[in-house]
Coordinates of C-alpha atoms in Angstrom, one line a residue:
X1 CA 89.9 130.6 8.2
X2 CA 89.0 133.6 10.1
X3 CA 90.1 135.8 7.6
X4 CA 87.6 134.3 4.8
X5 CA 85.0 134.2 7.3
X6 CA 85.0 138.3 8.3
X7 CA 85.2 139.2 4.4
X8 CA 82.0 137.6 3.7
X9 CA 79.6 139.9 2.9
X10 CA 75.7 139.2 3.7
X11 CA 72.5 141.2 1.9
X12 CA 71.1 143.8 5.1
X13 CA 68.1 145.6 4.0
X14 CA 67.8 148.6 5.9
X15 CA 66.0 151.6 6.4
X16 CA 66.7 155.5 7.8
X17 CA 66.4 159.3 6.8
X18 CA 68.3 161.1 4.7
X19 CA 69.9 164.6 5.5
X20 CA 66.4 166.2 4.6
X21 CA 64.7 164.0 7.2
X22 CA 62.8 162.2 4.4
X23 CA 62.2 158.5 5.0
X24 CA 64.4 155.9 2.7
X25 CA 65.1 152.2 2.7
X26 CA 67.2 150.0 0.8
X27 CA 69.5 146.7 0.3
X28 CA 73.1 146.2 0.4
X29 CA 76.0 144.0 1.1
X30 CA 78.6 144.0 4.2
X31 CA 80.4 142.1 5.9
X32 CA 78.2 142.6 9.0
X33 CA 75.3 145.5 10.3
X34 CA 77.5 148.0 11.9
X35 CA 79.5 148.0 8.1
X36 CA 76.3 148.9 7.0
X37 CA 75.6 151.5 9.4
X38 CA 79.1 153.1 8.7
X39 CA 78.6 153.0 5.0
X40 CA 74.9 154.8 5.3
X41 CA 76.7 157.5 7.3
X42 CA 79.3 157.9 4.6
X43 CA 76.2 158.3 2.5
X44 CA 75.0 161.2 4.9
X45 CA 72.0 159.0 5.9
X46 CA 70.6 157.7 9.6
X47 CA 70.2 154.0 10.0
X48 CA 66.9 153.4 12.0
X49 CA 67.3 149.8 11.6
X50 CA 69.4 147.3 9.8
X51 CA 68.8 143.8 9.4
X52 CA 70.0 140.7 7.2
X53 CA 68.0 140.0 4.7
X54 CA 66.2 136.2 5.3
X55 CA 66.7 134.1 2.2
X56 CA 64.5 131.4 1.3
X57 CA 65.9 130.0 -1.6
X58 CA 69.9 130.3 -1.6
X59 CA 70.2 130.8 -4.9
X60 CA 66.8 131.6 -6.8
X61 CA 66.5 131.0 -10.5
X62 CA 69.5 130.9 -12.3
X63 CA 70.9 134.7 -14.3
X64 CA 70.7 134.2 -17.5
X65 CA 72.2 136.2 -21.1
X66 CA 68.6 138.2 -21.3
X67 CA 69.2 139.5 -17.3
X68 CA 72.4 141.1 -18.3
X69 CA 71.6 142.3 -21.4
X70 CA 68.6 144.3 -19.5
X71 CA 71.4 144.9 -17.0
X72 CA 73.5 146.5 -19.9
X73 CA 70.4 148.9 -21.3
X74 CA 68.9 149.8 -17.5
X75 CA 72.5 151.3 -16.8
X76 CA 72.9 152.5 -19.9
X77 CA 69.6 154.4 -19.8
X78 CA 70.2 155.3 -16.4
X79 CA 74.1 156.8 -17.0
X80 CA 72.7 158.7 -20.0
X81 CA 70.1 160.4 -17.8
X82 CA 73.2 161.6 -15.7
X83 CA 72.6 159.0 -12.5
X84 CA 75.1 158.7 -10.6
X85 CA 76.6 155.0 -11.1
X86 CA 76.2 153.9 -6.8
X87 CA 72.7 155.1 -7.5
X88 CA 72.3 152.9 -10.8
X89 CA 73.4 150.1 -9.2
X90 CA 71.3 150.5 -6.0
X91 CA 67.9 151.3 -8.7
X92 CA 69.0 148.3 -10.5
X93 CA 69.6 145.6 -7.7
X94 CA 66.7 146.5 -5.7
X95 CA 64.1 146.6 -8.6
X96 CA 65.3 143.3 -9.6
X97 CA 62.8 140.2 -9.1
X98 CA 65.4 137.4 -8.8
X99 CA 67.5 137.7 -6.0
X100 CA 70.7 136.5 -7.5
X101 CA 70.4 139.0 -10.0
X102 CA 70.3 141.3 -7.1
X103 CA 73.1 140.0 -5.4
X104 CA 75.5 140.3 -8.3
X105 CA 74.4 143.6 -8.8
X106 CA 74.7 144.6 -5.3
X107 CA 77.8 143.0 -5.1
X108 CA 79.0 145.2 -8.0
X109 CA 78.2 148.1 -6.6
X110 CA 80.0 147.1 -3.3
X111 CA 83.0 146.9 -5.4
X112 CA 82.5 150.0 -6.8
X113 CA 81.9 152.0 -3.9
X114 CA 85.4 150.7 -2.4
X115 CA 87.6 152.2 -5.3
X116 CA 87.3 149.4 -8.1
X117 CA 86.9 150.5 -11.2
X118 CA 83.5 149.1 -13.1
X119 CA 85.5 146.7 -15.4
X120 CA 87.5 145.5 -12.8
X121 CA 84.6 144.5 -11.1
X122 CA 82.6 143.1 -13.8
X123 CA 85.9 141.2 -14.4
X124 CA 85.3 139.2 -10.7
X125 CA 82.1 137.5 -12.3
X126 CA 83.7 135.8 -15.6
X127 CA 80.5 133.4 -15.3
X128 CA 77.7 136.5 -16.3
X129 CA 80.6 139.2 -17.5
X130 CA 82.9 137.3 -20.4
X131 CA 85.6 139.1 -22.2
X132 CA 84.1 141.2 -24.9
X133 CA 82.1 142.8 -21.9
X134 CA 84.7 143.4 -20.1
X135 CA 86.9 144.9 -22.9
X136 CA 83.9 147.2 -23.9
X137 CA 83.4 148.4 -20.7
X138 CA 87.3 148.9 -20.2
X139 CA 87.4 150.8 -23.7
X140 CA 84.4 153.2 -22.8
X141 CA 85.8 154.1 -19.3
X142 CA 89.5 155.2 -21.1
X143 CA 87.6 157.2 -23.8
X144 CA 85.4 158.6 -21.3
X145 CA 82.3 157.1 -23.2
X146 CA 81.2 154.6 -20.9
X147 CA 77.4 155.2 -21.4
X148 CA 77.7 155.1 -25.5
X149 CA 79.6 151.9 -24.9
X150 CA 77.3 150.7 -22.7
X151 CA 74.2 151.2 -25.2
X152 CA 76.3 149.3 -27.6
X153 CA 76.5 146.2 -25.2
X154 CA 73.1 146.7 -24.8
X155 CA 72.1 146.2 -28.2
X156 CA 74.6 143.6 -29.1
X157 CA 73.2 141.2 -26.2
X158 CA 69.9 142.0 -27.6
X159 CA 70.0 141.3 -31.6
X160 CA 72.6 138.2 -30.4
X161 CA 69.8 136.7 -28.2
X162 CA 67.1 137.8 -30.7
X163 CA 69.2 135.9 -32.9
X164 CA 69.5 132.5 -30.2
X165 CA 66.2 132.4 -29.0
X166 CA 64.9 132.7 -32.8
X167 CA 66.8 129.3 -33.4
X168 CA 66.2 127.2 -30.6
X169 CA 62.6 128.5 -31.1
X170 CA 62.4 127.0 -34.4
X171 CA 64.3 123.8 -33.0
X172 CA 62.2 122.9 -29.9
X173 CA 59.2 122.6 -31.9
X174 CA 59.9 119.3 -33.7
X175 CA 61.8 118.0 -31.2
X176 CA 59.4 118.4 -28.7
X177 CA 56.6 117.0 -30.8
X178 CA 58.8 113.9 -31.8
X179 CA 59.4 113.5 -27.8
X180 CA 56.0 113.3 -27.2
X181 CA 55.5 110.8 -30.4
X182 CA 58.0 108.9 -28.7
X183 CA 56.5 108.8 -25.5
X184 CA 52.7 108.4 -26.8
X185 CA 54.1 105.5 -29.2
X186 CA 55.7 103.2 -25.9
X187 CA 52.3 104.0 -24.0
X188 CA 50.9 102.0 -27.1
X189 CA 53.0 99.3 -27.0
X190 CA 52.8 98.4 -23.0
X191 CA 49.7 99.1 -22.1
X192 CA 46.8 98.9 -25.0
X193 CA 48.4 96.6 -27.5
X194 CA 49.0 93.7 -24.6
X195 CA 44.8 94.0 -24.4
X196 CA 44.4 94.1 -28.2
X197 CA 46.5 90.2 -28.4
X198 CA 44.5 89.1 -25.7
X199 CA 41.6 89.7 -27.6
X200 CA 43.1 88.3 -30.4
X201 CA 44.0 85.1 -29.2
X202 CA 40.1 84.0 -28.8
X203 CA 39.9 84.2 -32.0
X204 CA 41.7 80.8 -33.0
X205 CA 43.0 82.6 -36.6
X206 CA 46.8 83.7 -38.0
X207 CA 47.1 87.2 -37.5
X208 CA 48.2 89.6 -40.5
X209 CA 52.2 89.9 -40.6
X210 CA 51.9 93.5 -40.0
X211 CA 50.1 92.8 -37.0
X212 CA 52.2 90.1 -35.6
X213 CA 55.6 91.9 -35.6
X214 CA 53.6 95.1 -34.1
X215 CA 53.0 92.8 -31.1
X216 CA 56.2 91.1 -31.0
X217 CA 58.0 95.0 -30.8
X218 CA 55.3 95.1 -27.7
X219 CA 56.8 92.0 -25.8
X220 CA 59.7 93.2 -26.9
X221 CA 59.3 96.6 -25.2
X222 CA 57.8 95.1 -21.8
X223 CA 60.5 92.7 -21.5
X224 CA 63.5 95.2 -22.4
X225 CA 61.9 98.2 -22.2
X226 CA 63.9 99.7 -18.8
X227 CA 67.1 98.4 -20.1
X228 CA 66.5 100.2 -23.1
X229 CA 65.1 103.7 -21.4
X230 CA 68.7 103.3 -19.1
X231 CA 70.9 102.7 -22.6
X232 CA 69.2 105.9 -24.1
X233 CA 70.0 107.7 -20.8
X234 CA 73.5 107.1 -19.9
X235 CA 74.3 107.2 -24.1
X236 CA 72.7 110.8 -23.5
X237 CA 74.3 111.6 -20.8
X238 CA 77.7 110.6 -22.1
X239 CA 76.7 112.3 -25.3
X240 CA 76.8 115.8 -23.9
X241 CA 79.1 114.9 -21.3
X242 CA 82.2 114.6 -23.6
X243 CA 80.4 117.0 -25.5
X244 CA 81.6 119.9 -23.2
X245 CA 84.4 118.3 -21.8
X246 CA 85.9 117.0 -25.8
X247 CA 87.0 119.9 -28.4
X248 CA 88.1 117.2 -30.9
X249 CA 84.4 115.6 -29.9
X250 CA 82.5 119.6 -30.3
X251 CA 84.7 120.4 -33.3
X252 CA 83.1 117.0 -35.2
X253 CA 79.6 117.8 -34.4
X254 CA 79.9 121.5 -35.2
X255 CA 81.2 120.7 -38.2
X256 CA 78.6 117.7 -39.1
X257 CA 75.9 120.6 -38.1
X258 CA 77.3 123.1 -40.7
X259 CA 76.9 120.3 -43.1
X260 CA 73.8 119.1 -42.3
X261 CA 70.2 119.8 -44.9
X262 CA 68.2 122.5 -43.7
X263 CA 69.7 123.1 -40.6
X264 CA 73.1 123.4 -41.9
X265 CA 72.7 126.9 -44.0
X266 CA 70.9 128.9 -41.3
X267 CA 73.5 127.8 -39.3
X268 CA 76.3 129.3 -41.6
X269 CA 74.3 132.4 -41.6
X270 CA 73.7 132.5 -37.9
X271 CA 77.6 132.2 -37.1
X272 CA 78.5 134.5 -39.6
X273 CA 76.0 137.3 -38.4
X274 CA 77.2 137.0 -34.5
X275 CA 80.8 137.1 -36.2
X276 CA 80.1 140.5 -38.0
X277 CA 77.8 141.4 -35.6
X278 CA 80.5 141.3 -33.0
X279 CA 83.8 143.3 -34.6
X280 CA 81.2 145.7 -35.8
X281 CA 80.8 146.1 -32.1
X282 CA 84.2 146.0 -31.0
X283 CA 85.9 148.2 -34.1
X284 CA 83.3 150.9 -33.1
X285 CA 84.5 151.1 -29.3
X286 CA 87.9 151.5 -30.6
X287 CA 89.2 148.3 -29.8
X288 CA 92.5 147.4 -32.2
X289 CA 91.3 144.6 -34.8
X290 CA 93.8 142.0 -33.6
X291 CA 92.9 142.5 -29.8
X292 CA 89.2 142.5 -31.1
X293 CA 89.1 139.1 -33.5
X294 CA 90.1 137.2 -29.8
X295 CA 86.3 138.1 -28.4
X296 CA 84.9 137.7 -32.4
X297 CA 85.9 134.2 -32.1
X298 CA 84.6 133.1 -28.9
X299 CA 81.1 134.9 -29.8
X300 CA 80.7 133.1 -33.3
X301 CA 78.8 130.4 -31.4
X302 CA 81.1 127.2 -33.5
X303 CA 84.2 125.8 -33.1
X304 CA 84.5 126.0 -36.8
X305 CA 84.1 129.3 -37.1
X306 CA 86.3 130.3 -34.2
X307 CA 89.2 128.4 -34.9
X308 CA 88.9 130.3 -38.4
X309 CA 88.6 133.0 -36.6
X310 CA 91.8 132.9 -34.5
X311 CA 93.5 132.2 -37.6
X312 CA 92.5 135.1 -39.7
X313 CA 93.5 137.4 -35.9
X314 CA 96.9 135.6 -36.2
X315 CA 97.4 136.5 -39.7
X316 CA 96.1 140.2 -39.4
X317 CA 98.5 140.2 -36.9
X318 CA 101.6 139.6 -39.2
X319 CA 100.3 142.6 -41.6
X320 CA 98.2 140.5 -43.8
X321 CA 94.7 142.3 -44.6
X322 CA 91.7 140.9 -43.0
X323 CA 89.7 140.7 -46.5
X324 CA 92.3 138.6 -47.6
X325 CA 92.5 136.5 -44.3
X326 CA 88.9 136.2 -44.2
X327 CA 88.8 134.8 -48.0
X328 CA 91.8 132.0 -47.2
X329 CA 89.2 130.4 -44.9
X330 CA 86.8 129.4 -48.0
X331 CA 83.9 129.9 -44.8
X332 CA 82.9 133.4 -46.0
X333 CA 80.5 134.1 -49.0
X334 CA 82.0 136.6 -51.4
X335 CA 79.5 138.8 -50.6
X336 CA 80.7 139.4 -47.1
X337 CA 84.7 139.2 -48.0
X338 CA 83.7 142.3 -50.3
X339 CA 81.9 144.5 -48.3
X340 CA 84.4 143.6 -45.1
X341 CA 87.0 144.9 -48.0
X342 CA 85.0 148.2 -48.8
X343 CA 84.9 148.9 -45.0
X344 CA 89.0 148.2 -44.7
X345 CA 89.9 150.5 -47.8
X346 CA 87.2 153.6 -46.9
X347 CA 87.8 153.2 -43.0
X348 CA 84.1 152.1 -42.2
X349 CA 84.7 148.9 -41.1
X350 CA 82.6 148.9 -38.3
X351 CA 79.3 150.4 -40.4
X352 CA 80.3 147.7 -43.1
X353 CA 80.3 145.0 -40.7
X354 CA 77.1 146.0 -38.9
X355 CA 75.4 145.9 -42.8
X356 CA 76.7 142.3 -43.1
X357 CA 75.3 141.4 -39.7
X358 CA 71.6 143.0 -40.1
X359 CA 71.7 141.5 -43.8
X360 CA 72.2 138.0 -42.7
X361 CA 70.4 138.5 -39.1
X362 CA 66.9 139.3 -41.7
X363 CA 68.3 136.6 -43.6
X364 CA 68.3 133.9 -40.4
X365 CA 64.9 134.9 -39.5
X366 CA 63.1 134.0 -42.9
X367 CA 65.3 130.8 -43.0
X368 CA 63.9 129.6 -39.8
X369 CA 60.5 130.8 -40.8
X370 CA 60.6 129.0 -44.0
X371 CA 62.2 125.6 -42.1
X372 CA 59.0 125.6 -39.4
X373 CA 56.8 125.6 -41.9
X374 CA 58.0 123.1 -43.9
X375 CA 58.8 121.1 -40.6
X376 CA 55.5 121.3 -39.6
X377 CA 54.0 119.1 -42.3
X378 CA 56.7 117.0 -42.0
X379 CA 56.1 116.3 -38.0
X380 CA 52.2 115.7 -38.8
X381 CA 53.5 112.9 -41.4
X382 CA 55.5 111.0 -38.7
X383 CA 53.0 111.1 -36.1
X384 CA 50.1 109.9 -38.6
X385 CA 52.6 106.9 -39.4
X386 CA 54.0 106.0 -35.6
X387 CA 50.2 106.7 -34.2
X388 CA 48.2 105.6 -36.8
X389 CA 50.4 102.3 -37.9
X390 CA 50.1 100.9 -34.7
X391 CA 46.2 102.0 -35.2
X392 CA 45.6 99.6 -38.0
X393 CA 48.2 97.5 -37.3
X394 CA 45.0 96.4 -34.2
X395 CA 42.3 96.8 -36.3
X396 CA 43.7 94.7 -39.4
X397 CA 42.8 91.6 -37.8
X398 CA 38.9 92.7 -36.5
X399 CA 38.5 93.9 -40.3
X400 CA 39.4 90.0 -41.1
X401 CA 37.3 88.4 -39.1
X402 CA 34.7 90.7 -40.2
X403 CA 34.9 89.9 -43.9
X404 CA 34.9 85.9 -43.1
X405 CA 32.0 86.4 -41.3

């Protein structure tokens, strides 16, 4: 137990002169101040005060895909300028804004510093750094290319995100206006139409039909109301629950999803851009195809698709050409089964694939364009028949009364 405890390494921000007696100050991690003050010296600079860092928040708001690609691009940028890589990291982690995007970063660097090689240490955080990183990063420091890879990273995380953000974009919108039907709809039902039937029981008459069965879904409500609101959330919560723990469970709704009207085809297209997007990628780092169909699979963003994809990897493997692998999976549009067979027989695989993914990356991004707008209209027309049934479904019988009269 000692042992763990004394490798634990704490952020010390600290402070000194360097060997021209100009004033500097930074962050890093150690396993305790007089590490610090030992590495500094290393560094040929004088510690005039070291002191751990004082965290409020442990952990601070989550890293997510967008911080590392930005991660990927600053040290990029930074390598190409002919920084040193300690002095990338350091410029990196302490110009950060969320501290555990400054921790990993640091912590990187730490690994760095003590003889790891940078894949190696990208390698210890699986969680921010998954394989096709890894591999790229591994591939650019053997050819002696690291920077080049690491601008290709760079813009892979970019258009893949581009790409993510532009369809859960166009999918927040109607569910978050439904949600808030939902939730304007069951204000309705407990709290004004229980005033409207009081009102409506002075006046001695049969209510319309429409009417009636609006306020018996009211007393239904108030009466079962919190055992319904419990149902929906546990059937939620087991929902995504097995979701993530159940492949049988994700490969059914992936599948249903690539089926689905609408939503379905710009699905197809999404996967099949991140797929092409992604060997482009790898191919152009130098990565062998078989080795590089493993990462093209996890990165297609289905179950569908990657099990497909695995296949095809398994059959490349055995001598078979990918063209004709690809085409076996009936998944692919001709189209792309072509030009991936133009880019096998004139050795441009990579450029070919990189065509199919900006093709159907443009093609995503009028897909979803055209679905919002013909969403929107669709969204209006819901709320104008929740909202305004329950509307005249109150004022049905005043309009009664007011014609006896």
């Amino acid at each position: 137990m000692a042992q763990v405890a004394s490798s634990q390494q704490f952020p010390f921000v600290w402070e000194g002169t360097d060997k021209k007696g100009k004033r500097i100050k930074g962050k890093m991690l150690a396993v305790s101040e007089a590490a610090v003050k030992a590495d500094l010296r290393r560094q040929g600079v004088l510690a005039k005060s070291v002191r751990k860092e004082v965290q409020l928040f442990k952990s601070g708001k989550a890293i997510t895909t967008e911080d590392i690609a930005l991660f990927a691009r600053q040290l990029a940028t930074m390598l190409q300028a002919g920084i040193p890589m300690v002095q990338c990291f350091d410029i990196i982690g302490n110009g950060h804004d969320k501290p555990s995007m400054q921790k990993l970063v640091l912590a990187i660097k730490a690994d760095i510093e003590s003889g790891t090689s940078l894949h190696e240490a990208l390698a210890k955080h699986p969680l921010y750094f998954d394989d096709l990183f890894v591999n790229l990063v591994e591939a650019g420091e053997q050819a002696g290319a690291l920077e080049t890879l690491l601008d290709k990273i760079a813009t892979y995380k970019e258009k893949t995100e581009a790409l993510k953000k532009k369809i859960k974009k166009a999918l927040f919108y109607p569910t978050a206006v439904l949600g808030v039907a939902v939730i304007v709809t069951a204000i309705l039902l407990i709290f004004v139409i229980p005033q409207f039937e009081s009102l409506f029981q002075s006046f001695g008459a049969d209510l319309p039909a429409f009417t009636a069965m609006v306020i018996s879904l009211s007393k239904f409500v108030q009466e079962s109301g919190i055992y319904i609101a419990l149902a929906a959330g546990a059937a939620g919560y087991a929902f995504f629950y097995f979701k993530k723990r159940s492949r049988p469970m994700r490969r059914f709704l992936d599948r249903l999803l690539l089926k689905m009207p609408i939503i379905g085809p710009i699905m197809v297209k999404a996967a099949i851009a991140r797929y092409a997007r992604t060997l482009s990628t790898m191919f152009a780092a130098g990565v062998p195809l078989v080795e590089a169909l493993t990462s093209v699979a996890g990165a297609t963003g289905n179950i569908v698709y990657e099990e497909a994809t695995l296949k095809i990897r398994d059959e490349v493997a055995t001598g078979q050409r990918l063209q004709r692998s690809m085409e076996q999976t009936e998944l692919f549009p001709n189209m792309v089964i072509q030009m991936i067979a133009v880019g096998e027989e004139s050795g441009s695989l990579d450029s070919m694939a990189a065509k199919v993914a900006d093709f159907y990356e443009a093609d995503v991004d009028a897909a979803v364009d055209a679905m919002s707008s013909l969403i929107e209209p669709l969204i209006m027309a819901i709320l104008g028949v929740l909202v305004g049934g329950l509307v005249i479904a109150m004022y049905l019988p005043i309009f009664k009364l007011g014609a006896v009269v």
